[in-house]
XYZ file of C-alpha atoms in Angstrom:
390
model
C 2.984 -48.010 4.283
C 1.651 -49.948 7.627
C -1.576 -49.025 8.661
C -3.128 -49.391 12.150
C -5.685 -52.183 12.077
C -5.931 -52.730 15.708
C -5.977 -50.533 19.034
C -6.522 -52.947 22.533
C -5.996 -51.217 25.419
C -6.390 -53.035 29.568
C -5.437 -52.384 32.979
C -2.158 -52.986 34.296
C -0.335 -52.854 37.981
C 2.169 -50.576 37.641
C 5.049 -50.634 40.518
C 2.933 -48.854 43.303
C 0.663 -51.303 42.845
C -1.825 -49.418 41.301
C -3.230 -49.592 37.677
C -1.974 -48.139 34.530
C -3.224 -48.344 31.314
C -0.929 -50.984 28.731
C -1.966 -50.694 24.744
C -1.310 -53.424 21.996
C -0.909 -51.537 18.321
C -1.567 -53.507 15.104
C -0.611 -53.148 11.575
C -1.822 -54.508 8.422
C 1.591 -55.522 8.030
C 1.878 -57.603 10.993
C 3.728 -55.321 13.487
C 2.733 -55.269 16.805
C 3.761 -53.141 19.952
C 3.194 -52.748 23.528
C 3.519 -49.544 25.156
C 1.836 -48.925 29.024
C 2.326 -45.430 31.014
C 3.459 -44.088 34.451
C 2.302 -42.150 37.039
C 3.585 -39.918 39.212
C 2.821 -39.343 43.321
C 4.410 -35.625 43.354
C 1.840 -34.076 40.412
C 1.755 -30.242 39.184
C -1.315 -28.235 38.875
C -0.397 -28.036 35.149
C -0.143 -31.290 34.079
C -2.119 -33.469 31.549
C -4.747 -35.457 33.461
C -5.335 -38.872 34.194
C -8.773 -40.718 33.690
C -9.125 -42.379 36.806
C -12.216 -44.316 37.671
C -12.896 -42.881 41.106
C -14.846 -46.384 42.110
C -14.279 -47.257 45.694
C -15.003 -50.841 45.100
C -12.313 -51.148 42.542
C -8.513 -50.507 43.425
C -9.768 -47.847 46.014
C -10.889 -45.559 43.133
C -7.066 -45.867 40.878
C -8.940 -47.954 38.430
C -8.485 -46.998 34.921
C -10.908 -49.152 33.102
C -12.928 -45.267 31.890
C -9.302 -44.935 30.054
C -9.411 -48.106 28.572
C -12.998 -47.536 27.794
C -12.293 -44.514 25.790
C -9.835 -46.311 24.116
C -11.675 -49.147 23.015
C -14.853 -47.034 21.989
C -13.567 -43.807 20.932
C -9.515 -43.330 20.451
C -8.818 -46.995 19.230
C -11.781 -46.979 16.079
C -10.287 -42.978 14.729
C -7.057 -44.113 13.927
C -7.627 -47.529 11.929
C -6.856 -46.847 8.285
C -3.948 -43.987 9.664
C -0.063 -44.836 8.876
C 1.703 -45.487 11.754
C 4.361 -43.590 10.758
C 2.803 -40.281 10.563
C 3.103 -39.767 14.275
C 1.656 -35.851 13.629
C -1.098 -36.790 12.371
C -1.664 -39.754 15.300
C -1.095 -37.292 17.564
C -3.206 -34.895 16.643
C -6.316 -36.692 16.260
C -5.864 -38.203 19.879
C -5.432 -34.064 21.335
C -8.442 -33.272 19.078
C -10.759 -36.101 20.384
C -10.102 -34.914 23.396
C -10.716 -31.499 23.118
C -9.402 -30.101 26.880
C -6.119 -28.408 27.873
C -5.336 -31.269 30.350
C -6.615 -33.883 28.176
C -9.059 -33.978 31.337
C -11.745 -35.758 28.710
C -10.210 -38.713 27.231
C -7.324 -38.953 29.977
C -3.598 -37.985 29.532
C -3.343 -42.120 30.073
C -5.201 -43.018 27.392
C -3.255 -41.029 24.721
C -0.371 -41.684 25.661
C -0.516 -45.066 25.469
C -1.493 -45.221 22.381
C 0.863 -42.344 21.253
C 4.154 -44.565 22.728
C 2.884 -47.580 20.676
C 2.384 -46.090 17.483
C 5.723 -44.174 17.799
C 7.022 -47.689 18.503
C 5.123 -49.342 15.588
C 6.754 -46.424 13.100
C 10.411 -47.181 14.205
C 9.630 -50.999 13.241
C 8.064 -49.594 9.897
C 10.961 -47.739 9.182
C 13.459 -50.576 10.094
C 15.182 -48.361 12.448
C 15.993 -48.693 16.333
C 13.434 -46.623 18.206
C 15.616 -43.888 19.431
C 16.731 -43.503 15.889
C 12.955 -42.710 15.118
C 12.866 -40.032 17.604
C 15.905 -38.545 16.902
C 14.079 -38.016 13.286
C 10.822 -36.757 14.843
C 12.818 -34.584 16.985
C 15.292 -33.533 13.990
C 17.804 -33.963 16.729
C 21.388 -33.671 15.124
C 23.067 -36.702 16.976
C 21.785 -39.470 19.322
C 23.604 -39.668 22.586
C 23.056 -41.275 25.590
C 22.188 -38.854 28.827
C 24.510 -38.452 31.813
C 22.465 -40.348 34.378
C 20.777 -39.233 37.700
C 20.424 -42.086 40.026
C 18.182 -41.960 43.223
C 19.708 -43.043 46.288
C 17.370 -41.295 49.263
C 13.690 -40.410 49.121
C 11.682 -38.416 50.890
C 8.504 -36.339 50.863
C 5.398 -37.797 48.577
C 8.139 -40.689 47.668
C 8.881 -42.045 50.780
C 7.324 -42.757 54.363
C 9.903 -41.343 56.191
C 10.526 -37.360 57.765
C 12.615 -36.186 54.710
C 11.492 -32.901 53.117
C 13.521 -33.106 49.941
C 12.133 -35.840 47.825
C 15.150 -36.860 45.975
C 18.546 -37.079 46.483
C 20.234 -37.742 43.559
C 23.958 -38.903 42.988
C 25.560 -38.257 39.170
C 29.012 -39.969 38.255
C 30.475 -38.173 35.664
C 32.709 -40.572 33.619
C 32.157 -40.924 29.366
C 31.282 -44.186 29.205
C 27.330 -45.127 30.689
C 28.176 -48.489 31.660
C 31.068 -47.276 33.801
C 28.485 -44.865 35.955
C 26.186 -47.475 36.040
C 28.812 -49.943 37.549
C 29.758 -47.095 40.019
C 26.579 -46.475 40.936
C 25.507 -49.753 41.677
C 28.218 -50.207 43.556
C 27.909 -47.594 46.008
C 24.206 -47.683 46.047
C 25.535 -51.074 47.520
C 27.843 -49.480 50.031
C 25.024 -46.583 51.344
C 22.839 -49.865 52.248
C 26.049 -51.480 54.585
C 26.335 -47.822 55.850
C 22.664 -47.529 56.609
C 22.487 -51.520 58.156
C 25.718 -50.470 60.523
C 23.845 -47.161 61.967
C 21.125 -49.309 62.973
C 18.985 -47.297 60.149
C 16.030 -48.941 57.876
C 16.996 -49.725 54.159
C 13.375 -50.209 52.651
C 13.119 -48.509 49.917
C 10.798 -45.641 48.594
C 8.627 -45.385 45.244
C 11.824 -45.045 42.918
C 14.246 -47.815 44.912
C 16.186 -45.260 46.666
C 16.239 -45.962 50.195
C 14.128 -44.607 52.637
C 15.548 -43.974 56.365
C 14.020 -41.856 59.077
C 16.906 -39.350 59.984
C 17.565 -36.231 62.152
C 17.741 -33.794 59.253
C 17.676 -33.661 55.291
C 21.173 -32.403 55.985
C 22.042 -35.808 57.408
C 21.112 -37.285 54.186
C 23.546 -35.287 52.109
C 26.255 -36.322 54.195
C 25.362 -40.270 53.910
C 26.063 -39.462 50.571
C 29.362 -38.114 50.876
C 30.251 -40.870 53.162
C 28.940 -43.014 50.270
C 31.013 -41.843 47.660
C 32.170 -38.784 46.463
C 30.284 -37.891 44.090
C 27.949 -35.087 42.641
C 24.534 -34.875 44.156
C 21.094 -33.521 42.611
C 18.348 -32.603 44.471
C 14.912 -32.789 43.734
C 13.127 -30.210 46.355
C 9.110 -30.728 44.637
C 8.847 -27.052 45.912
C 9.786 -27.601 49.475
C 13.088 -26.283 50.685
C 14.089 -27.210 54.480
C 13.839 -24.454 57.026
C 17.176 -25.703 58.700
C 19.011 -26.065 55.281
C 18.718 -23.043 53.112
C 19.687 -22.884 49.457
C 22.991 -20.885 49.928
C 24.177 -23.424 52.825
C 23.451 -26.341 50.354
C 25.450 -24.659 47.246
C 28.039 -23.963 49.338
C 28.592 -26.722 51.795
C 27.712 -29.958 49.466
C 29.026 -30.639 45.741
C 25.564 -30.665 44.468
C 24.938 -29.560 40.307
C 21.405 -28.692 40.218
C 18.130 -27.890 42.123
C 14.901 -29.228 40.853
C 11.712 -27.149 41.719
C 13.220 -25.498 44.828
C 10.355 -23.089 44.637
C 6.904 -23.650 44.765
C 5.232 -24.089 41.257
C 3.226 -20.339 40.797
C 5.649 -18.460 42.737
C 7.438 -17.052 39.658
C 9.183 -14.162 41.116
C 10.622 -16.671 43.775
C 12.173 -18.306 40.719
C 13.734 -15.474 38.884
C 15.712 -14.824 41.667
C 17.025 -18.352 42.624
C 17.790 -18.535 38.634
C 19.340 -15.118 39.059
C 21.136 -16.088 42.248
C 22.495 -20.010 41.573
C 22.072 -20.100 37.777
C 25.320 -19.540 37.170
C 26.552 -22.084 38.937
C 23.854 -24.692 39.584
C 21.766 -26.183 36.975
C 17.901 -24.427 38.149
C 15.759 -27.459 37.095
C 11.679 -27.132 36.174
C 9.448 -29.566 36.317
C 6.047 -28.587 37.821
C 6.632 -24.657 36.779
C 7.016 -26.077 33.076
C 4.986 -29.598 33.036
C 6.950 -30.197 29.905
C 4.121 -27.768 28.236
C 5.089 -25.212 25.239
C 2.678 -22.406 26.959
C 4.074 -22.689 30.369
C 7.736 -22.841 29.530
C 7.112 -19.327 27.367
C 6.260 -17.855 30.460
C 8.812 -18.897 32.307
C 11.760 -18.098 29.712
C 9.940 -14.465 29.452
C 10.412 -14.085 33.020
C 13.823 -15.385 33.191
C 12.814 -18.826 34.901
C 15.320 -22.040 35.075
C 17.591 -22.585 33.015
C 17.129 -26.915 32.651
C 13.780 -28.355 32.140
C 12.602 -31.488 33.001
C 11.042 -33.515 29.807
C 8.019 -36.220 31.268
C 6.017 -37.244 28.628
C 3.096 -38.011 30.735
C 2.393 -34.364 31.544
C 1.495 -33.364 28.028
C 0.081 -36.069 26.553
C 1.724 -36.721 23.449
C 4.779 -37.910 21.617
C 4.636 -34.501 19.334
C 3.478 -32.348 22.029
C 6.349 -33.147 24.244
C 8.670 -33.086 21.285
C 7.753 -29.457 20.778
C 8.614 -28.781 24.164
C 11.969 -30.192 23.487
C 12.519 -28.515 20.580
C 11.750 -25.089 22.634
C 13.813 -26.053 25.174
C 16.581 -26.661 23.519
C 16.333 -23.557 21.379
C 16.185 -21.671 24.174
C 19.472 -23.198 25.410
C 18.365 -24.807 28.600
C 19.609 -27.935 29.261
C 17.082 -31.254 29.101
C 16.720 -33.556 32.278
C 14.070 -37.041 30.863
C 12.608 -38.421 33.626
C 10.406 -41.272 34.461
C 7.712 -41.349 37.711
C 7.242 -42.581 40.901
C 4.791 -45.289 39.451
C 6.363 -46.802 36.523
C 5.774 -50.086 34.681
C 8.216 -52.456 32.893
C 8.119 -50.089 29.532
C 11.558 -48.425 28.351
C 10.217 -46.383 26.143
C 11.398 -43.343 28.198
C 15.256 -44.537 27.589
C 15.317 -44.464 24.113
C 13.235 -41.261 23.699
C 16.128 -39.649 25.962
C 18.510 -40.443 24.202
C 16.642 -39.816 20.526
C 16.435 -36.513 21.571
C 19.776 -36.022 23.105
C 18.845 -35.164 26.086
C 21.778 -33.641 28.614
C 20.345 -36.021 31.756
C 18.224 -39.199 32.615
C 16.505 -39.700 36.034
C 15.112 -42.876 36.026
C 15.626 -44.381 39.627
C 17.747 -46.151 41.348
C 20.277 -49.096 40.321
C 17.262 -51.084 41.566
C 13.893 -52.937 40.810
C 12.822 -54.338 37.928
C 11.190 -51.065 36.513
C 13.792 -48.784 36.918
C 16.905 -51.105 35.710
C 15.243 -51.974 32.712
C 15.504 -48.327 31.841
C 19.291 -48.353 32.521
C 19.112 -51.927 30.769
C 18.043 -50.554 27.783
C 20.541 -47.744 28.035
C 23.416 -50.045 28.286
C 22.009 -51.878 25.157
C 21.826 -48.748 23.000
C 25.544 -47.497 23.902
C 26.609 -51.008 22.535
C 24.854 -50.264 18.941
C 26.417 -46.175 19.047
C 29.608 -47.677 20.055
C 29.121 -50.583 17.057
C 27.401 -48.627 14.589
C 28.645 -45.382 14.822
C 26.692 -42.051 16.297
């Protein structure tokens, strides 16, 4: 049995630039982990809340030294003496200190932090690789690494550019990870050399997918047919283009899912895109859902979606989001991970996608530091399945 001795929590940058809470976990056996969070720009109404200091003088108000202070005085002291392993337990005591539906007291931040690191800290325990450990909390049948989503245009909150969508996604389909992630670096590669001989910008936007001004959104589908041809995702964040319907998209571009291409609340809006493209077109939830077991039962009663997307950060929890995988899957929608616009060095997020076997990863773009170490870490863990046997 390892015990938790030690909870230190501080401010980090994450890759906006802004800060982000990092924890160090402690044993009495001598194991130590690291976990920090992300943050997203494009947040739902339902999501687990962040504890942000809201002091002008410090980081324009983004400070999270109130998170760290709760934490250090409050979080940190209530679990010394608990086994790391009993991740429940952990879990539960953070949600019940708390004591809010959006974890609006202690901050969403602050328990997850600590939630990631003693999930980390159990896997060491246990001897196991972390995604092993999840695929044990999850009682998930058979690790497996996700089909990835890569980001190769922003718009919207993402980007400063005219785009309304806020992610165009492109998804190579072969077996083997490595192989898409080869492909996809190459052609992200090849858009840039298309975008530098239009005359067109190629900075980049929060998740290293580029970031050009164009005439339409329309205009960025077709750079990515000229790309590559590939299949494209498209993350709408509840804002569909006037000049590019739904029904034009499905049926001009070889796209395999929409992600919230209705507003959040407008739930009869989303019965019938479900009803009208969910036969055909993975309908993907993320702000309808905020990976919460509550708001997902509403939407499956009211036939809503039929692929979720699974951010850990909304709920607050290792076990809470768990239980909205476990939902989720018994409910036979499909599972999309995904990672946020602000993210930090931590790849935590790849091995809990593919612990719980989840059908897709969007984690960026075949770019910066904080999104290929996701992929990194991805192309690490298909070596050991490969060597060790799934």
């Amino acid at each position: 049995m390892q015990k938790i001795i030690k909870i230190v929590a501080r401010e980090i940058l994450d890759s906006r630039g802004d800060p982000t809470v990092e924890v160090e976990l402690e044993t009495d056996g001598h194991i130590r982990t690291i976990s920090s969070v992300p943050s997203g720009a494009s947040i739902g109404s339902y999501e687990a809340v962040e504890v942000r200091d809201k002091d002008p003088q410090r980081f324009g108000g983004m400070g999270v030294l109130k998170a760290v202070e709760n934490i250090k005085n409050t979080l940190g002291p209530s679990l010394v003496g608990v086994d790391v392993t009993n991740q429940k337990s952990i879990d539960e005591t953070l949600a019940g200190l708390d004591g809010t539906p959006h974890k609006s007291k202690m901050g969403a931040n602050a328990l997850l932090a600590i939630s990631m690191a003693a999930c980390r800290a159990g896997a060491i325990s246990k001897g196991i690789p972390l995604y092993r450990y999840i695929q044990g909390l999850s009682e998930t049948k058979e690790a497996k690494i996700p089909l990835p989503m890569f980001n190769f245009i922003e718009g919207a909150k993402h980007a400063d550019n005219n785009l309304i969508i806020q992610e165009f996604l492109v998804v190579p389909e072969k077996e083997i990870f490595f192989d898409n992630y080869r492909l996809a670096s190459e052609l992200f590669h090849n858009l840039k050399k298309i975008l530098k001989n239009r005359g067109l910008g190629s900075a980049v936007g929060h998740e290293g997918g580029f970031a050009p001004s164009l005439p339409s959104d329309e205009d960025a589908l077709r750079l990515l047919q000229e790309t590559g041809q590939l299949k494209i995702a498209l993350d709408f964040a509840g804002a569909v283009p006037n000049e590019l319907p739904l029904e034009k998209i499905a049926s001009s571009y070889p796209v395999i899912s929409f992600e919230d291409p209705v507003a959040e609340d407008d739930l009869e809006a989303w019965a019938d895109v479900t009803k009208t493209y969910g036969n055909r077109i993975l309908i993907v939830g993320d702000d309808v859902f905020s990976s919460s077991v509550s708001r997902f039962q509403e939407g499956v009663a009211k036939n809503i979606a039929n692929a979720a997307i699974v951010k850990p950060n909304q709920i607050g929890t290792i076990t809470e989001v768990i239980d909205f995988v476990k939902l989720a899957k018994s409910s036979n929608y499909k599972l999309v991970v995904s990672h946020r616009s602000g993210e930090t060095e931590d790849s935590f997020i790849s091995d809990f996608a593919v612990g719980i076997a989840a059908d897709y990863a969007k984690l960026g773009a075949p770019s910066r530091g904080e999104r290929v170490s996701k992929y990194n870490r991805l192309v690490r863990i298909e070596e050991e399945l490969k060597n060790k046997g799934k």
